Amino acid sequence: MNAHVQLSLGEVLLVLSAVGLVSARWLAPRPRRPVTIAAAAAAVLSGAVLGVIGLRWQMVPVLLGAALALPFAVGPLLRRRGRRAPWWLALPGTAVCLALIAAGPVASWALPTPVFPEPTGRFAVGTGVLELTDPDRPETATPAPEDRRTVVAQFWYPARKPPAGTGRAPYLGRTEPEARAVSDALADYAGLPRFLLDGLPGARTHASYGLPVADGGDRFPVVLFSPGLGGVRTQNTFWAEELASHGYVVVGLDHPYDSAAVVLGDGRTIRTEVSATGDDAEDERRAVGWTAVRAADLSFVRAQLGRIDSGGIAGPLTGRLDTARVAAAGHSLGGGAALQAAHQDTGFAAVIDLDGFPHDPSPQPFRQPALALTQAIGPDTDPDYLPRLTHVLGLSGATAYRLTVPGTAHLTFTDAPLYLPPLPSLVGSLDRTAGPRITAAASLAFLDATLRDGGGDPAAALSAYGTLSVLRPGDS
């Protein structure tokens, strides 16, 4: 069965038994009785089991279709003469029941629990979460003067192969309750009913908590990641795991009062306070402020890497971070923040912008090489996007690359294609896994060239994924 239709054995049994109940009326007399009895028993059993272990909303129409068909299938068997309704009366009911039953697998396909592709690198992936507070920076989103800016950082790192039976980390949070709180917040932020995303808390990634770092004395380059507006630190989990499996440490940030929900170590959940007004000028003014805060968050976490590497902050990565080779990266608003952080903080060695509009009102030259991935440009694309992005990339003192990937939309560069409906306007027209894979592959080609010795020019590798523009220092 297609991995993205993800039906459990009990759900498959419920669907098949429901179809059997609906179809029994149209069978010849000899097989009708055994098929009806078997289908009815299977429907009741599977429905009861799913009711105990948890009935997904996608199966509700299947259960309803089976319930509607059950009395009409079993009733004639219980009556002495076994009379059935005329075919012209049964046909509309059959069509309605089959439509309800089909809605279950279709909904499971459109809104599946995400299945993350296996990372392709040679390392297993470990993960862990740190809460970092900047004592020198007030929290501007609250009125209390004593509040200090706090970010939650999740690390994905090259690890030793875990023992058999090691649990895999939940998606969206350290625990399933945390993941559910974040999932509900993402649905609220997007204006969706919460049940539409209720498969996310049950998803499992390929990383495991608490794994020892990979053997050897290698120091790993680091990539800091800022999510999109209202996004969360785990929104690019496949990308992070793929990079980690190839020898990078990836650090995804939650930005409190901006990310949809941030669950702190003391149990508090901070919901987003960002919102659009509909007024373009006011929204841009707000975006400028949010971007500046995120850029400062990126620089703060980069500065903390030294404490983590030295053991000042305890953890498995002591002595294993290459703090001289750190890239700033981000998606959407986070991509703009990464570009801004690059020119404000020379401690960054490279920058990746995943379809992010630069909001810095006065962009300045920066020394780092840059990669910008952009969605396919169409008539609905902001006409200022490419000119603005190209201008900022042209300020790099190193080579900058702008890669436009065909068949993509804004969310293609996140995990969203793995669990949202495959609508071109929403997640692009590529296969569910193609967008995340291209995002990771292009990022790896760029990072290998810029953060590793002898990496060479990534232009040839990048051009395989779309239309590439190379902006070299001194180009007009």
XYZ file of C-alpha atoms in Angstrom:
476
model
C 0.000 0.000 0.000
C 1.202 3.538 -0.725
C 3.140 4.778 2.289
C 1.146 7.992 2.290
C -2.216 6.215 2.566
C -1.032 4.720 5.872
C -3.873 2.519 7.010
C -3.310 0.242 9.974
C -4.332 -3.403 9.807
C -7.496 -2.598 11.755
C -8.336 0.254 9.386
C -7.749 -1.922 6.320
C -10.062 -4.542 7.823
C -12.708 -1.902 8.526
C -12.571 -0.583 4.953
C -12.747 -4.078 3.400
C -15.547 -5.228 5.695
C -17.527 -2.056 4.989
C -17.169 -2.656 1.237
C -18.249 -6.259 1.819
C -21.412 -5.157 3.633
C -22.339 -2.756 0.845
C -21.552 -5.264 -1.898
C -23.374 -8.214 -0.308
C -26.775 -6.982 -1.471
C -25.659 -7.365 -5.099
C -24.259 -10.888 -4.787
C -25.917 -14.077 -5.947
C -27.941 -15.903 -3.239
C -25.341 -18.637 -2.533
C -22.366 -16.414 -1.523
C -24.526 -13.626 -0.101
C -25.048 -15.137 3.366
C -21.415 -16.071 4.191
C -20.085 -12.789 2.798
C -22.587 -10.781 4.827
C -21.873 -12.653 8.048
C -18.096 -12.414 7.609
C -18.223 -8.725 6.682
C -20.536 -7.865 9.568
C -18.346 -9.686 12.082
C -15.174 -8.055 10.729
C -16.765 -4.597 10.756
C -17.907 -4.918 14.356
C -14.559 -6.351 15.482
C -12.397 -3.779 13.700
C -14.655 -0.922 14.811
C -14.418 -2.071 18.421
C -10.630 -2.426 18.271
C -10.204 1.012 16.707
C -12.521 2.479 19.317
C -10.241 1.139 22.057
C -6.851 2.046 20.551
C -8.021 5.345 19.063
C -10.194 6.046 16.044
C -8.630 8.483 13.585
C -10.975 11.062 12.133
C -10.250 9.750 8.625
C -12.032 6.495 9.556
C -15.221 8.147 10.807
C -16.894 8.227 7.347
C -15.882 4.567 6.813
C -17.498 3.624 10.102
C -20.595 5.606 9.176
C -20.835 3.897 5.795
C -20.523 0.488 7.443
C -23.142 1.398 10.045
C -25.606 2.512 7.358
C -25.061 -0.638 5.319
C -25.168 -3.082 8.235
C -28.950 -3.264 8.879
C -29.763 -3.490 5.171
C -27.219 -6.287 4.693
C -28.030 -8.307 7.807
C -31.777 -7.610 8.012
C -32.820 -9.885 5.123
C -30.833 -12.762 6.669
C -32.840 -12.488 9.868
C -36.230 -12.432 8.179
C -37.738 -15.737 7.120
C -38.392 -14.756 3.542
C -35.169 -12.723 3.268
C -36.703 -10.034 1.069
C -34.449 -7.271 -0.149
C -35.237 -3.750 -1.227
C -35.735 -3.287 -4.978
C -32.523 -2.556 -6.849
C -33.670 0.908 -7.857
C -34.087 1.808 -4.173
C -30.835 0.106 -3.105
C -28.656 1.727 -5.755
C -28.608 5.291 -4.298
C -27.920 3.926 -0.811
C -25.091 1.794 -2.158
C -23.560 4.837 -3.867
C -23.773 6.927 -0.693
C -22.213 4.209 1.454
C -19.386 3.578 -1.017
C -18.684 7.307 -1.187
C -18.427 7.467 2.606
C -16.155 4.437 2.697
C -13.906 5.818 -0.054
C -13.605 9.121 1.836
C -11.549 7.385 4.532
C -8.582 6.255 2.391
C -8.776 9.493 0.386
C -8.528 11.560 3.583
C -5.646 9.380 4.768
C -3.871 10.052 1.483
C -4.560 13.796 1.507
C -3.635 14.353 5.172
C -1.382 11.468 6.198
C 0.767 10.990 9.221
C 4.157 12.023 7.797
C 6.628 9.275 6.935
C 10.132 10.723 6.889
C 12.504 9.375 4.244
C 15.503 7.494 5.594
C 18.572 9.766 5.834
C 21.147 8.831 3.197
C 24.352 9.655 5.091
C 26.612 7.230 6.935
C 25.800 8.516 10.413
C 22.860 7.728 12.629
C 21.139 10.836 13.987
C 20.891 11.879 17.607
C 18.851 14.768 18.920
C 18.496 16.870 22.040
C 16.917 20.130 23.197
C 18.432 23.072 25.063
C 16.764 26.163 26.488
C 19.081 29.170 26.202
C 18.544 32.554 27.859
C 20.413 35.710 26.897
C 21.024 37.674 30.121
C 21.943 40.803 28.162
C 18.846 41.028 25.993
C 15.384 42.005 27.315
C 12.330 40.190 26.000
C 10.623 42.891 23.952
C 7.364 40.924 23.597
C 6.481 41.231 27.292
C 6.067 44.295 29.527
C 8.118 42.869 32.421
C 11.561 44.566 32.425
C 13.167 41.564 34.126
C 12.204 39.148 31.323
C 15.148 38.071 29.211
C 15.128 36.651 25.715
C 14.946 32.846 25.732
C 15.095 30.509 22.758
C 14.568 26.759 22.562
C 17.132 25.001 20.381
C 16.893 21.450 19.071
C 20.115 19.785 17.955
C 20.386 17.041 15.350
C 23.882 15.572 15.254
C 25.905 12.665 13.836
C 25.571 9.801 16.298
C 26.562 6.231 16.889
C 24.199 3.572 15.630
C 21.543 3.114 18.322
C 20.913 -0.268 19.954
C 18.034 -2.318 18.602
C 14.722 -1.182 20.039
C 15.798 2.401 20.689
C 12.790 4.671 20.481
C 12.601 7.290 17.761
C 11.920 10.920 18.589
C 8.393 12.273 18.084
C 7.834 14.931 15.466
C 7.117 18.484 16.734
C 8.207 17.952 20.331
C 10.170 16.080 22.980
C 7.054 14.171 24.053
C 3.769 13.358 22.387
C 1.833 15.819 24.629
C 4.269 18.582 23.624
C 3.890 17.567 19.984
C 0.105 17.738 20.314
C 0.273 21.215 21.838
C 2.439 22.378 18.933
C 0.234 20.635 16.358
C -2.877 22.328 17.772
C -1.094 25.684 17.695
C -0.023 25.207 14.069
C -3.616 24.394 13.108
C -4.906 27.441 14.973
C -2.300 29.657 13.329
C -3.284 28.385 9.882
C -7.007 28.727 10.666
C -7.606 24.972 10.299
C -9.679 22.630 12.484
C -7.250 20.928 14.845
C -8.310 17.414 13.906
C -6.924 17.881 10.388
C -3.365 17.797 11.771
C -3.912 15.222 14.487
C -1.623 12.749 12.717
C 1.440 14.906 13.425
C 1.826 14.131 17.156
C 1.963 10.410 16.394
C 4.661 10.746 13.728
C 8.131 9.449 14.475
C 11.397 10.720 13.015
C 14.672 8.895 12.373
C 16.501 10.611 15.244
C 16.712 9.354 18.830
C 17.214 11.324 22.020
C 20.382 10.963 24.050
C 22.512 9.015 21.579
C 26.300 9.293 21.973
C 27.956 11.412 19.312
C 29.588 9.544 16.423
C 32.953 7.883 17.074
C 36.171 9.656 16.133
C 37.536 13.034 16.986
C 36.091 14.958 14.057
C 34.610 18.374 14.715
C 31.378 18.901 12.848
C 30.330 22.099 11.056
C 27.131 23.635 12.412
C 24.003 24.923 10.664
C 21.620 27.163 12.627
C 18.050 27.196 11.346
C 15.266 29.752 11.804
C 11.761 28.621 10.722
C 9.132 30.584 8.840
C 6.764 33.106 10.393
C 4.723 31.200 12.957
C 6.778 28.101 12.164
C 8.515 25.842 14.665
C 12.012 24.452 15.146
C 11.078 21.019 13.780
C 9.365 22.182 10.578
C 12.381 21.034 8.503
C 13.100 17.792 10.339
C 13.875 15.755 7.205
C 16.323 18.448 6.064
C 17.966 18.512 9.510
C 18.263 14.732 9.753
C 19.669 14.439 6.241
C 22.345 17.060 6.949
C 23.183 15.450 10.297
C 23.572 12.040 8.678
C 26.225 13.605 6.411
C 28.274 15.034 9.264
C 26.685 18.380 10.190
C 25.192 19.518 13.464
C 21.878 21.252 12.764
C 20.275 23.514 15.356
C 16.635 24.448 14.847
C 15.322 27.421 16.840
C 11.971 28.165 18.373
C 11.444 31.928 18.641
C 9.026 32.573 21.549
C 6.077 34.864 20.791
C 6.725 34.251 17.065
C 6.792 30.455 16.621
C 3.267 28.998 16.719
C 3.913 27.462 20.130
C 7.028 27.117 22.271
C 6.906 24.670 25.183
C 9.409 25.684 27.856
C 11.115 23.417 30.349
C 8.950 24.735 33.197
C 5.820 23.551 31.398
C 4.660 26.909 30.072
C 3.480 27.073 26.475
C 4.045 30.409 24.753
C 1.727 30.985 21.805
C 2.542 33.245 18.883
C 1.665 36.925 19.074
C 2.515 37.748 15.462
C -0.228 38.450 12.984
C -0.791 40.188 9.691
C -2.967 43.278 9.507
C -3.763 43.268 5.809
C -2.067 46.630 5.427
C 1.069 46.064 3.350
C 3.052 48.930 4.846
C 2.219 47.968 8.431
C 2.895 44.284 7.779
C 6.302 45.130 6.315
C 7.097 47.322 9.323
C 6.256 44.411 11.618
C 8.239 41.963 9.498
C 11.295 44.203 9.800
C 11.037 44.003 13.585
C 10.456 40.253 13.698
C 13.384 39.654 11.342
C 15.716 41.740 13.495
C 14.780 39.736 16.614
C 15.355 36.441 14.796
C 18.724 37.611 13.440
C 19.757 38.462 16.996
C 18.557 35.027 18.151
C 20.743 33.356 15.514
C 23.799 35.340 16.589
C 23.138 34.615 20.264
C 22.937 30.857 19.678
C 26.064 30.953 17.513
C 27.884 32.582 20.435
C 26.637 29.828 22.775
C 28.171 27.103 20.613
C 31.541 27.804 22.223
C 30.111 27.048 25.674
C 28.561 23.840 24.376
C 31.804 22.769 22.736
C 33.888 23.567 25.834
C 31.539 21.702 28.168
C 30.282 24.882 29.823
C 26.843 23.641 28.788
C 26.836 19.906 29.408
C 25.900 17.584 26.583
C 27.131 14.963 24.119
C 28.689 17.532 21.756
C 31.512 18.672 24.032
C 34.669 18.969 21.949
C 32.904 18.059 18.708
C 31.660 21.374 17.281
C 33.599 23.255 14.602
C 32.635 26.699 15.848
C 34.653 28.389 13.068
C 32.375 26.838 10.430
C 28.824 27.855 11.238
C 26.118 28.598 8.673
C 22.980 30.653 9.240
C 19.926 29.220 7.502
C 16.200 29.735 7.504
C 12.918 29.371 5.672
C 10.683 32.284 4.667
C 11.017 34.981 7.362
C 13.779 32.847 8.859
C 15.649 32.946 5.553
C 15.518 36.736 5.585
C 16.753 36.653 9.186
C 19.669 34.401 8.162
C 20.737 36.895 5.490
C 20.511 39.739 7.994
C 22.447 37.782 10.609
C 25.212 37.152 8.065
C 25.984 40.837 7.554
C 25.613 41.650 11.258
C 27.732 38.748 12.513
C 30.990 37.875 10.774
C 31.159 34.719 12.890
C 28.904 33.028 10.360
C 30.777 31.331 7.520
C 27.871 30.810 5.082
C 24.153 31.523 4.704
C 21.188 29.619 3.243
C 17.859 31.287 2.485
C 14.988 28.880 1.740
C 12.487 31.023 -0.160
C 12.773 33.963 2.213
C 12.114 37.616 1.366
C 14.818 39.941 2.774
C 13.190 42.420 5.161
C 16.299 44.327 6.243
C 15.410 47.944 5.373
C 19.064 48.832 4.768
C 20.898 45.700 3.615
C 24.640 45.900 3.901
C 27.519 44.046 2.253
C 28.451 40.744 3.860
C 31.430 38.489 3.332
C 29.835 35.022 3.394
C 28.891 32.859 0.397
C 25.130 32.496 0.094
C 22.578 30.098 -1.343
C 18.966 31.089 -1.940
C 16.383 28.526 -3.039
C 13.213 30.024 -4.477
C 9.849 28.665 -5.465
C 8.765 28.558 -9.087
C 8.019 32.134 -10.070
C 4.512 32.736 -11.396
C 2.026 35.549 -11.925
C 1.039 35.493 -8.241
C 4.610 35.882 -6.987
C 5.412 39.214 -5.366
C 7.067 41.175 -8.220
C 9.517 42.690 -5.721
C 10.728 39.304 -4.503
C 13.385 38.329 -7.035
C 14.756 41.867 -7.593
C 15.049 42.417 -3.833
C 16.606 39.003 -3.228
C 19.031 39.389 -6.128
C 20.121 42.803 -4.842
C 20.849 41.423 -1.365
C 22.688 38.378 -2.722
C 24.767 40.712 -4.870
C 26.077 42.349 -1.692
C 27.980 39.183 -0.798
C 31.754 39.498 -0.920
C 31.852 35.828 -1.952
C 29.928 33.909 -4.614
C 26.157 33.753 -4.155
C 23.799 31.268 -5.793
C 20.101 31.735 -6.528
C 18.373 28.481 -7.442
C 14.767 28.494 -8.665
C 13.325 24.979 -8.436
C 10.505 24.151 -10.897
C 7.316 22.630 -9.540
C 7.768 24.152 -6.098
C 5.685 26.388 -3.856
C 6.603 28.217 -0.675
C 6.054 25.198 1.600
C 7.912 22.782 -0.665
C 11.106 23.634 1.206
C 9.732 22.335 4.538
C 8.292 19.016 5.740
C 4.795 20.153 4.705
C 4.634 18.060 1.483
C 4.870 14.954 3.676
C 1.554 15.635 5.429
C -0.474 18.323 3.636
C -2.733 17.737 0.603
C -0.649 17.611 -2.601
C -2.075 20.817 -4.049
C 0.348 22.676 -6.348
C -0.574 26.052 -4.879
C 0.137 24.747 -1.384
C 3.162 22.436 -1.569
C 4.068 22.435 -5.251
C 3.551 19.830 -7.949
C 6.488 17.534 -7.115
C 6.205 14.119 -5.513
C 5.636 14.284 -1.746
C 9.271 13.530 -0.944
C 10.909 15.223 -3.958
C 10.750 18.782 -2.611
C 12.287 17.994 0.797
C 14.933 15.802 -0.880
C 15.920 18.537 -3.356
C 16.068 21.104 -0.538
C 18.425 18.881 1.437
C 20.548 17.846 -1.558
C 21.054 21.435 -2.735
C 21.883 22.545 0.797
C 24.426 19.736 1.166
C 26.100 20.586 -2.147
C 26.467 24.204 -1.029
C 27.579 23.411 2.521
C 30.128 20.829 1.396
C 31.639 23.453 -0.907
C 31.693 26.280 1.638
C 32.188 24.673 5.055
C 34.511 21.821 4.154
C 38.051 21.957 2.804
C 38.372 21.330 -0.919
C 34.627 21.328 -1.525
C 34.931 22.997 -4.930
C 32.288 24.999 -6.759
C 28.733 23.702 -6.147
C 27.322 25.315 -9.315
C 27.289 22.103 -11.361
C 25.517 20.167 -8.612
C 23.013 22.963 -7.935
C 22.108 23.427 -11.594
C 20.773 19.870 -11.675
C 17.822 20.961 -9.523
C 16.579 24.010 -11.387
C 17.497 27.353 -12.890
C 20.695 28.632 -11.316
C 21.978 32.201 -11.257
C 25.525 32.684 -10.008
C 26.458 36.108 -8.648
C 30.195 36.495 -8.290
C 31.936 39.417 -6.571
C 32.390 42.277 -9.016
C 29.582 41.174 -11.342
C 27.476 44.072 -12.420
